[in-house]
PDB file of C-alpha atoms in Angstrom:
ATOM      1  CA  MET Q1370      67.602  31.647 148.891  1.00 54.00           C
ATOM      2  CA  SER Q1371      65.654  33.747 146.370  1.00 69.00           C
ATOM      3  CA  GLN Q1372      68.354  33.287 143.727  1.00 75.00           C
ATOM      4  CA  ILE Q1373      68.467  29.531 144.320  1.00 74.00           C
ATOM      5  CA  SER Q1374      64.681  29.302 143.951  1.00 83.00           C
ATOM      6  CA  GLU Q1375      64.760  31.307 140.732  1.00 85.00           C
ATOM      7  CA  VAL Q1376      67.505  29.117 139.234  1.00 86.00           C
ATOM      8  CA  SER Q1377      65.650  25.953 140.239  1.00 87.00           C
ATOM      9  CA  ALA Q1378      62.401  27.294 138.755  1.00 88.00           C
ATOM     10  CA  LYS Q1379      64.065  28.047 135.398  1.00 90.00           C
ATOM     11  CA  ARG Q1380      65.723  24.639 135.365  1.00 90.00           C
ATOM     12  CA  PHE Q1381      62.432  22.927 136.201  1.00 90.00           C
ATOM     13  CA  TYR Q1382      60.669  24.892 133.451  1.00 91.00           C
ATOM     14  CA  SER Q1383      63.223  23.859 130.819  1.00 90.00           C
ATOM     15  CA  GLU Q1384      63.251  20.180 131.830  1.00 90.00           C
ATOM     16  CA  ASN Q1385      59.465  19.737 132.191  1.00 90.00           C
ATOM     17  CA  ARG Q1386      57.983  21.726 129.315  1.00 91.00           C
ATOM     18  CA  ALA Q1387      55.645  18.895 128.256  1.00 92.00           C
ATOM     19  CA  LYS Q1388      54.218  18.317 131.758  1.00 92.00           C
ATOM     20  CA  LEU Q1389      53.720  22.043 132.296  1.00 93.00           C
ATOM     21  CA  ALA Q1390      51.957  22.394 128.938  1.00 93.00           C
ATOM     22  CA  ASP Q1391      49.534  19.621 129.902  1.00 94.00           C
ATOM     23  CA  LEU Q1392      48.942  21.341 133.255  1.00 93.00           C
ATOM     24  CA  LEU Q1393      48.040  24.649 131.579  1.00 94.00           C
ATOM     25  CA  ASN Q1394      45.725  22.882 129.129  1.00 95.00           C
ATOM     26  CA  THR Q1395      43.885  21.214 132.015  1.00 94.00           C
ATOM     27  CA  LEU Q1396      43.573  24.555 133.791  1.00 94.00           C
ATOM     28  CA  GLY Q1397      42.298  26.263 130.638  1.00 94.00           C
ATOM     29  CA  SER Q1398      39.710  23.549 130.057  1.00 95.00           C
ATOM     30  CA  SER Q1399      38.432  23.957 133.613  1.00 94.00           C
ATOM     31  CA  ILE Q1400      38.060  27.713 133.064  1.00 94.00           C
ATOM     32  CA  ASP Q1401      36.290  27.263 129.738  1.00 95.00           C
ATOM     33  CA  ASN Q1402      33.954  24.631 131.138  1.00 94.00           C
ATOM     34  CA  ASP Q1403      33.133  26.825 134.162  1.00 92.00           C
ATOM     35  CA  THR Q1404      34.246  24.221 136.666  1.00 92.00           C
ATOM     36  CA  MET Q1405      36.520  26.520 138.665  1.00 92.00           C
ATOM     37  CA  PRO Q1406      35.909  27.192 142.383  1.00 87.00           C
ATOM     38  CA  VAL Q1407      33.411  29.967 143.142  1.00 88.00           C
ATOM     39  CA  PRO Q1408      34.638  33.235 144.781  1.00 87.00           C
ATOM     40  CA  LYS Q1409      33.175  32.322 148.166  1.00 85.00           C
ATOM     41  CA  GLU Q1410      35.541  29.357 148.426  1.00 86.00           C
ATOM     42  CA  PHE Q1411      38.541  31.717 148.403  1.00 86.00           C
ATOM     43  CA  VAL Q1412      37.286  33.734 151.386  1.00 84.00           C
ATOM     44  CA  LYS Q1413      38.819  32.319 154.552  1.00 80.00           C
ATOM     45  CA  THR Q1414      37.992  32.955 158.189  1.00 77.00           C
ATOM     46  CA  SER Q1415      40.169  32.829 161.288  1.00 74.00           C
ATOM     47  CA  LYS Q1416      39.469  33.174 165.005  1.00 72.00           C
ATOM     48  CA  LYS Q1417      42.638  35.179 165.677  1.00 77.00           C
ATOM     49  CA  LYS Q1418      42.726  37.569 162.742  1.00 81.00           C
ATOM     50  CA  THR Q1419      40.687  38.117 159.598  1.00 83.00           C
ATOM     51  CA  PRO Q1420      42.867  37.085 156.638  1.00 83.00           C
ATOM     52  CA  ARG Q1421      43.480  39.498 153.797  1.00 86.00           C
ATOM     53  CA  PRO Q1422      41.577  38.799 150.548  1.00 88.00           C
ATOM     54  CA  PRO Q1423      43.863  37.139 147.962  1.00 90.00           C
ATOM     55  CA  ASN Q1424      44.813  38.955 144.774  1.00 91.00           C
ATOM     56  CA  ALA Q1425      44.861  37.526 141.243  1.00 92.00           C
ATOM     57  CA  ASN Q1426      48.456  36.260 141.447  1.00 91.00           C
ATOM     58  CA  LEU Q1427      47.871  34.430 144.711  1.00 92.00           C
ATOM     59  CA  ILE Q1428      44.660  32.822 143.431  1.00 93.00           C
ATOM     60  CA  TYR Q1429      46.439  31.772 140.239  1.00 94.00           C
ATOM     61  CA  THR Q1430      49.425  30.252 142.090  1.00 92.00           C
ATOM     62  CA  ASN Q1431      47.240  28.329 144.554  1.00 91.00           C
ATOM     63  CA  THR Q1432      45.104  27.037 141.700  1.00 93.00           C
ATOM     64  CA  LEU Q1433      48.180  25.759 139.833  1.00 92.00           C
ATOM     65  CA  ASN Q1434      49.340  23.937 142.964  1.00 91.00           C
ATOM     66  CA  LYS Q1435      45.944  22.270 143.357  1.00 91.00           C
ATOM     67  CA  PHE Q1436      46.002  21.213 139.716  1.00 93.00           C
ATOM     68  CA  GLY Q1437      49.205  19.214 140.274  1.00 92.00           C
ATOM     69  CA  LEU Q1438      52.115  21.665 140.080  1.00 92.00           C
ATOM     70  CA  LEU Q1439      53.345  20.803 143.584  1.00 91.00           C
ATOM     71  CA  ASP Q1440      53.332  17.081 142.803  1.00 91.00           C
ATOM     72  CA  ILE Q1441      55.555  17.594 139.772  1.00 91.00           C
ATOM     73  CA  LEU Q1442      57.837  19.907 141.760  1.00 91.00           C
ATOM     74  CA  ARG Q1443      58.130  17.388 144.601  1.00 91.00           C
ATOM     75  CA  GLU Q1444      59.406  14.722 142.190  1.00 91.00           C
ATOM     76  CA  PHE Q1445      61.866  17.226 140.735  1.00 90.00           C
ATOM     77  CA  CYS Q1446      63.247  18.110 144.178  1.00 89.00           C
ATOM     78  CA  GLU Q1447      63.627  14.469 145.206  1.00 90.00           C
ATOM     79  CA  ARG Q1448      65.397  13.617 141.962  1.00 90.00           C
ATOM     80  CA  ASN Q1449      67.854  16.522 142.293  1.00 88.00           C
ATOM     81  CA  HIS Q1450      68.258  16.329 146.105  1.00 88.00           C
ATOM     82  CA  ILE Q1451      66.682  19.744 146.715  1.00 88.00           C
ATOM     83  CA  ASN Q1452      65.285  20.553 150.144  1.00 87.00           C
ATOM     84  CA  LYS Q1453      61.493  20.163 150.175  1.00 82.00           C
ATOM     85  CA  GLN Q1454      61.165  23.375 152.156  1.00 85.00           C
ATOM     86  CA  LYS Q1455      61.900  25.172 148.889  1.00 86.00           C
ATOM     87  CA  LEU Q1456      58.804  23.777 147.181  1.00 87.00           C
ATOM     88  CA  ILE Q1457      56.643  26.846 147.835  1.00 88.00           C
ATOM     89  CA  PRO Q1458      59.343  29.415 146.933  1.00 89.00           C
ATOM     90  CA  ILE Q1459      60.057  27.569 143.683  1.00 90.00           C
ATOM     91  CA  SER Q1460      56.346  27.319 142.847  1.00 89.00           C
ATOM     92  CA  LYS Q1461      55.965  31.101 143.270  1.00 89.00           C
ATOM     93  CA  LYS Q1462      58.840  31.753 140.878  1.00 90.00           C
ATOM     94  CA  LEU Q1463      57.527  29.176 138.445  1.00 91.00           C
ATOM     95  CA  SER Q1464      53.984  30.587 138.463  1.00 91.00           C
ATOM     96  CA  LYS Q1465      55.346  33.931 137.212  1.00 91.00           C
ATOM     97  CA  ILE Q1466      57.004  32.137 134.305  1.00 92.00           C
ATOM     98  CA  LEU Q1467      53.873  30.153 133.490  1.00 93.00           C
ATOM     99  CA  TRP Q1468      51.734  33.315 133.632  1.00 93.00           C
ATOM    100  CA  GLU Q1469      53.340  34.428 130.357  1.00 92.00           C
ATOM    101  CA  ASP Q1470      52.278  31.135 128.730  1.00 92.00           C
ATOM    102  CA  LEU Q1471      48.673  31.601 129.828  1.00 92.00           C
ATOM    103  CA  PRO Q1472      46.273  32.956 127.159  1.00 93.00           C
ATOM    104  CA  ASN Q1473      44.968  36.510 127.683  1.00 94.00           C
ATOM    105  CA  LYS Q1474      41.395  35.360 128.237  1.00 95.00           C
ATOM    106  CA  HIS Q1475      42.517  33.074 131.049  1.00 95.00           C
ATOM    107  CA  GLN Q1476      44.599  35.873 132.584  1.00 94.00           C
ATOM    108  CA  ARG Q1477      41.488  38.086 132.587  1.00 95.00           C
ATOM    109  CA  PHE Q1478      39.588  35.288 134.288  1.00 95.00           C
ATOM    110  CA  PHE Q1479      41.855  35.406 137.347  1.00 95.00           C
ATOM    111  CA  SER Q1480      41.713  39.218 137.451  1.00 94.00           C
ATOM    112  CA  ASP Q1481      37.906  39.138 137.407  1.00 95.00           C
ATOM    113  CA  LEU Q1482      37.870  36.325 139.958  1.00 94.00           C
ATOM    114  CA  ALA Q1483      40.037  38.387 142.338  1.00 94.00           C
ATOM    115  CA  SER Q1484      37.566  41.302 142.116  1.00 94.00           C
ATOM    116  CA  LYS Q1485      34.668  38.977 142.921  1.00 94.00           C
ATOM    117  CA  VAL Q1486      36.582  37.503 145.864  1.00 93.00           C
ATOM    118  CA  THR Q1487      37.194  41.018 147.246  1.00 92.00           C
ATOM    119  CA  LYS Q1488      33.473  41.820 147.079  1.00 92.00           C
ATOM    120  CA  GLU Q1489      32.624  38.548 148.784  1.00 91.00           C
ATOM    121  CA  HIS Q1490      35.222  39.285 151.452  1.00 89.00           C
ATOM    122  CA  LYS Q1491      33.558  42.632 152.227  1.00 89.00           C
ATOM    123  CA  LYS Q1492      30.226  40.888 152.683  1.00 88.00           C
ATOM    124  CA  SER Q1493      31.674  38.305 155.038  1.00 86.00           C
ATOM    125  CA  HIS Q1494      33.857  40.769 156.974  1.00 83.00           C
ATOM    126  CA  PRO Q1495      32.243  44.220 157.002  1.00 85.00           C
ATOM    127  CA  GLY Q1496      34.426  47.017 158.345  1.00 81.00           C
ATOM    128  CA  TYR Q1497      37.617  45.086 157.650  1.00 80.00           C
ATOM    129  CA  LYS Q1498      40.801  47.162 157.483  1.00 82.00           C
ATOM    130  CA  PHE Q1499      44.130  45.738 156.513  1.00 79.00           C
ATOM    131  CA  LYS Q1500      46.722  46.051 159.300  1.00 78.00           C
ATOM    132  CA  PRO Q1501      50.172  44.774 158.332  1.00 76.00           C
ATOM    133  CA  ASN Q1502      52.259  42.970 160.915  1.00 73.00           C
ATOM    134  CA  ARG Q1503      55.164  45.231 161.776  1.00 73.00           C
ATOM    135  CA  LYS Q1504      58.320  43.509 162.908  1.00 69.00           C
ATOM    136  CA  ASP Q1505      60.098  44.783 165.980  1.00 63.00           C
ATOM    137  CA  LYS Q1506      63.169  46.779 165.088  1.00 61.00           C
ATOM    138  CA  LYS Q1507      66.259  45.171 166.531  1.00 62.00           C
ATOM    139  CA  GLY Q1508      69.275  47.174 167.561  1.00 56.00           C
ATOM    140  CA  THR Q1509      71.974  47.465 164.935  1.00 58.00           C
ATOM    141  CA  ILE Q1510      75.601  48.407 165.231  1.00 61.00           C
ATOM    142  CA  LYS Q1511      76.519  51.515 163.292  1.00 60.00           C
ATOM    143  CA  PHE Q1512      80.164  52.135 162.650  1.00 60.00           C
ATOM    144  CA  TYR Q1513      81.415  55.704 162.894  1.00 57.00           C
ATOM    145  CA  ASN Q1514      83.210  57.059 159.833  1.00 64.00           C
ATOM    146  CA  PRO Q1515      85.081  60.276 160.711  1.00 64.00           C
ATOM    147  CA  GLU Q1516      85.412  61.223 157.032  1.00 64.00           C
ATOM    148  CA  THR Q1517      81.687  61.296 156.301  1.00 65.00           C
ATOM    149  CA  GLN Q1518      80.032  61.621 159.707  1.00 62.00           C
ATOM    150  CA  LYS Q1519      80.199  64.171 162.479  1.00 64.00           C
ATOM    151  CA  MET Q1520      80.078  63.063 166.082  1.00 61.00           C
ATOM    152  CA  GLU Q1521      77.155  64.695 167.867  1.00 62.00           C
ATOM    153  CA  PRO Q1522      77.649  65.612 171.554  1.00 58.00           C
ATOM    154  CA  THR Q1523      75.702  63.486 174.009  1.00 59.00           C
ATOM    155  CA  CYS Q1524      75.221  66.328 176.483  1.00 60.00           C
ATOM    156  CA  LYS Q1525      75.242  70.101 176.501  1.00 61.00           C
ATOM    157  CA  PRO Q1526      78.729  71.464 177.256  1.00 58.00           C
ATOM    158  CA  VAL Q1527      79.158  73.687 180.322  1.00 56.00           C
ATOM    159  CA  HIS Q1528      81.531  76.650 180.023  1.00 57.00           C
ATOM    160  CA  PHE Q1529      83.015  78.196 183.170  1.00 51.00           C
ATOM    161  CA  GLN Q1530      83.598  81.919 182.929  1.00 54.00           C
ATOM    162  CA  GLN Q1531      85.326  84.228 185.365  1.00 50.00           C
ATOM    163  CA  THR Q1532      82.283  86.477 185.632  1.00 51.00           C
ATOM    164  CA  ASP Q1533      79.978  83.535 186.383  1.00 49.00           C
ATOM    165  CA  THR Q1534      82.109  81.650 188.940  1.00 52.00           C
ATOM    166  CA  PRO Q1535      84.776  84.027 190.349  1.00 53.00           C
ATOM    167  CA  PHE Q1536      85.597  81.823 193.327  1.00 51.00           C
ATOM    168  CA  LEU Q1537      86.200  78.686 191.239  1.00 52.00           C
ATOM    169  CA  TYR Q1538      88.192  80.576 188.612  1.00 52.00           C
ATOM    170  CA  ASN Q1539      90.434  82.322 191.179  1.00 58.00           C
ATOM    171  CA  HIS Q1540      90.946  79.055 193.036  1.00 55.00           C
ATOM    172  CA  TYR Q1541      92.433  77.274 189.995  1.00 53.00           C
ATOM    173  CA  GLN Q1542      94.455  80.331 188.975  1.00 58.00           C
ATOM    174  CA  GLN Q1543      96.003  80.664 192.441  1.00 58.00           C
ATOM    175  CA  ALA Q1544      96.720  76.931 192.621  1.00 58.00           C
ATOM    176  CA  PHE Q1545      98.588  77.054 189.303  1.00 54.00           C
ATOM    177  CA  GLU Q1546     100.643  80.096 190.337  1.00 55.00           C
ATOM    178  CA  TYR Q1547     101.408  78.543 193.718  1.00 51.00           C
ATOM    179  CA  ASN Q1548     102.793  75.353 192.138  1.00 56.00           C
ATOM    180  CA  ALA Q1549     105.023  77.339 189.788  1.00 52.00           C
ATOM    181  CA  LEU Q1550     106.325  79.568 192.596  1.00 53.00           C
ATOM    182  CA  ASP Q1551     106.871  76.630 194.924  1.00 56.00           C
ATOM    183  CA  TYR Q1552     109.002  74.857 192.318  1.00 52.00           C
ATOM    184  CA  HIS Q1553     110.977  78.073 191.722  1.00 52.00           C
ATOM    185  CA  ASN Q1554     111.678  78.589 195.459  1.00 55.00           C
ATOM    186  CA  HIS Q1555     112.660  74.950 195.838  1.00 52.00           C
ATOM    187  CA  GLN Q1556     115.241  75.336 193.072  1.00 53.00           C
ATOM    188  CA  GLN Q1557     116.654  78.382 194.874  1.00 52.00           C
ATOM    189  CA  THR Q1558     117.264  76.402 198.078  1.00 50.00           C
ATOM    190  CA  ILE Q1559     119.834  74.095 196.435  1.00 53.00           C
ATOM    191  CA  ARG Q1560     123.184  75.092 194.922  1.00 56.00           C
ATOM    192  CA  TYR Q1561     126.254  72.992 194.151  1.00 54.00           C
ATOM    193  CA  HIS Q1562     129.976  73.265 194.984  1.00 54.00           C
ATOM    194  CA  GLU Q1563     132.565  72.734 192.322  1.00 60.00           C
ATOM    195  CA  ASP Q1564     132.778  69.083 193.401  1.00 60.00           C
ATOM    196  CA  ASN Q1565     129.015  68.700 192.831  1.00 59.00           C
ATOM    197  CA  THR Q1566     128.178  68.484 196.544  1.00 58.00           C
ATOM    198  CA  PRO Q1567     124.939  70.321 197.352  1.00 57.00           C
ATOM    199  CA  ILE Q1568     124.762  73.495 199.447  1.00 55.00           C
ATOM    200  CA  TYR Q1569     121.436  73.937 201.237  1.00 51.00           C
ATOM    201  CA  TYR Q1570     119.932  77.356 201.932  1.00 48.00           C
ATOM    202  CA  GLN Q1571     116.970  78.302 203.963  1.00 49.00           C
ATOM    203  CA  PRO Q1572     113.812  78.473 201.802  1.00 50.00           C
ATOM    204  CA  ALA Q1573     112.366  81.852 200.927  1.00 48.00           C
ATOM    205  CA  ASP Q1574     109.739  83.372 203.155  1.00 50.00           C
ATOM    206  CA  GLU Q1575     106.318  81.924 202.588  1.00 47.00           C
ATOM    207  CA  ILE Q1576     103.906  84.151 200.743  1.00 44.00           C
ATOM    208  CA  ASN Q1577     100.221  84.287 201.597  1.00 47.00           C
ATOM    209  CA  ILE Q1578      98.706  83.134 198.295  1.00 44.00           C
ATOM    210  CA  LEU Q1579      95.128  84.121 199.094  1.00 44.00           C
ATOM    211  CA  GLU Q1580      96.010  87.683 200.157  1.00 45.00           C
ATOM    212  CA  ASP Q1581      98.797  88.538 197.693  1.00 46.00           C
ATOM    213  CA  SER Q1582      97.410  89.279 194.212  1.00 44.00           C
ATOM    214  CA  SER Q1583     100.800  90.062 192.619  1.00 44.00           C
ATOM    215  CA  ILE Q1584     102.178  86.518 192.551  1.00 42.00           C
ATOM    216  CA  SER Q1585     102.605  86.406 188.809  1.00 44.00           C
ATOM    217  CA  ASP Q1586     104.398  89.792 188.849  1.00 46.00           C
ATOM    218  CA  HIS Q1587     106.747  88.596 191.612  1.00 43.00           C
ATOM    219  CA  TYR Q1588     107.654  85.510 189.605  1.00 42.00           C
ATOM    220  CA  MET Q1589     108.331  87.386 186.384  1.00 46.00           C
ATOM    221  CA  SER Q1590     110.487  90.040 188.194  1.00 43.00           C
ATOM    222  CA  SER Q1591     112.741  87.464 189.857  1.00 45.00           C
ATOM    223  CA  GLU Q1592     116.431  87.721 189.026  1.00 48.00           C
ATOM    224  CA  ASP Q1593     116.625  83.993 188.280  1.00 49.00           C
ATOM    225  CA  GLU Q1594     115.402  82.619 184.971  1.00 52.00           C
ATOM    226  CA  PRO Q1595     112.553  80.089 184.990  1.00 48.00           C
ATOM    227  CA  PRO Q1596     113.768  76.523 185.642  1.00 49.00           C
ATOM    228  CA  SER Q1597     115.118  74.618 182.656  1.00 50.00           C
ATOM    229  CA  PHE Q1598     114.795  70.886 181.928  1.00 47.00           C
ATOM    230  CA  ASN Q1599     118.524  70.748 181.174  1.00 51.00           C
ATOM    231  CA  GLU Q1600     119.530  71.324 184.813  1.00 51.00           C
ATOM    232  CA  LYS Q1601     120.874  68.469 186.891  1.00 55.00           C
ATOM    233  CA  PRO Q1602     118.230  66.357 188.631  1.00 57.00           C
ATOM    234  CA  LEU Q1603     117.597  66.943 192.299  1.00 56.00           C
ATOM    235  CA  PRO Q1604     119.249  64.456 194.663  1.00 57.00           C
ATOM    236  CA  GLN Q1605     117.045  62.072 196.581  1.00 58.00           C
ATOM    237  CA  LEU Q1606     116.423  63.414 200.105  1.00 53.00           C
TER     238      LEU Q1606
END
């Protein structure tokens, strides 16, 4: 919207040079003849919040609008089918362009007028402090880039050590060894004839896992090799 307003302001300036020149002459004559509004007229009051004192640019822009700039802009927007809601944005852009065409003495007038308005504002509103309206920050979605960002952990990791939790550590170790030994003993219970018919043997004696601490040694000293994935699949029992 800012770019559209700037383009419209430049187009308006080029197409209405004569009208804008007459507007600046009328404004200059009012300044020279001392018929401009007094500083007190620029100090506004409000029941909800004390308004901020206007600066030189704001006073200058509002004065141009009162001298007929908005009326000329309204005709321009209607003729070119431009939304009227863009009147104020276009007038702000246009006032910056017209500021360069204003004589230096008239520019100093608005600077001095702004200083007088500030002093008058302090008299009318003693103890005033400017407090800007802060907008509430809305949540935004941030995309994670693994090449440039590092993922931070959301919680502190917990490390289990054998010295800290001997019962839990031994429990998982014994469960792993038991599963490996159970699979090994199960493989030993089945053999095949030459015609591929199974021969069943009695399973090996059960070993007390919790009392025997040499399970891993027993497994590694077995005459049979560890089971291979290339063996024939077990028949469905």
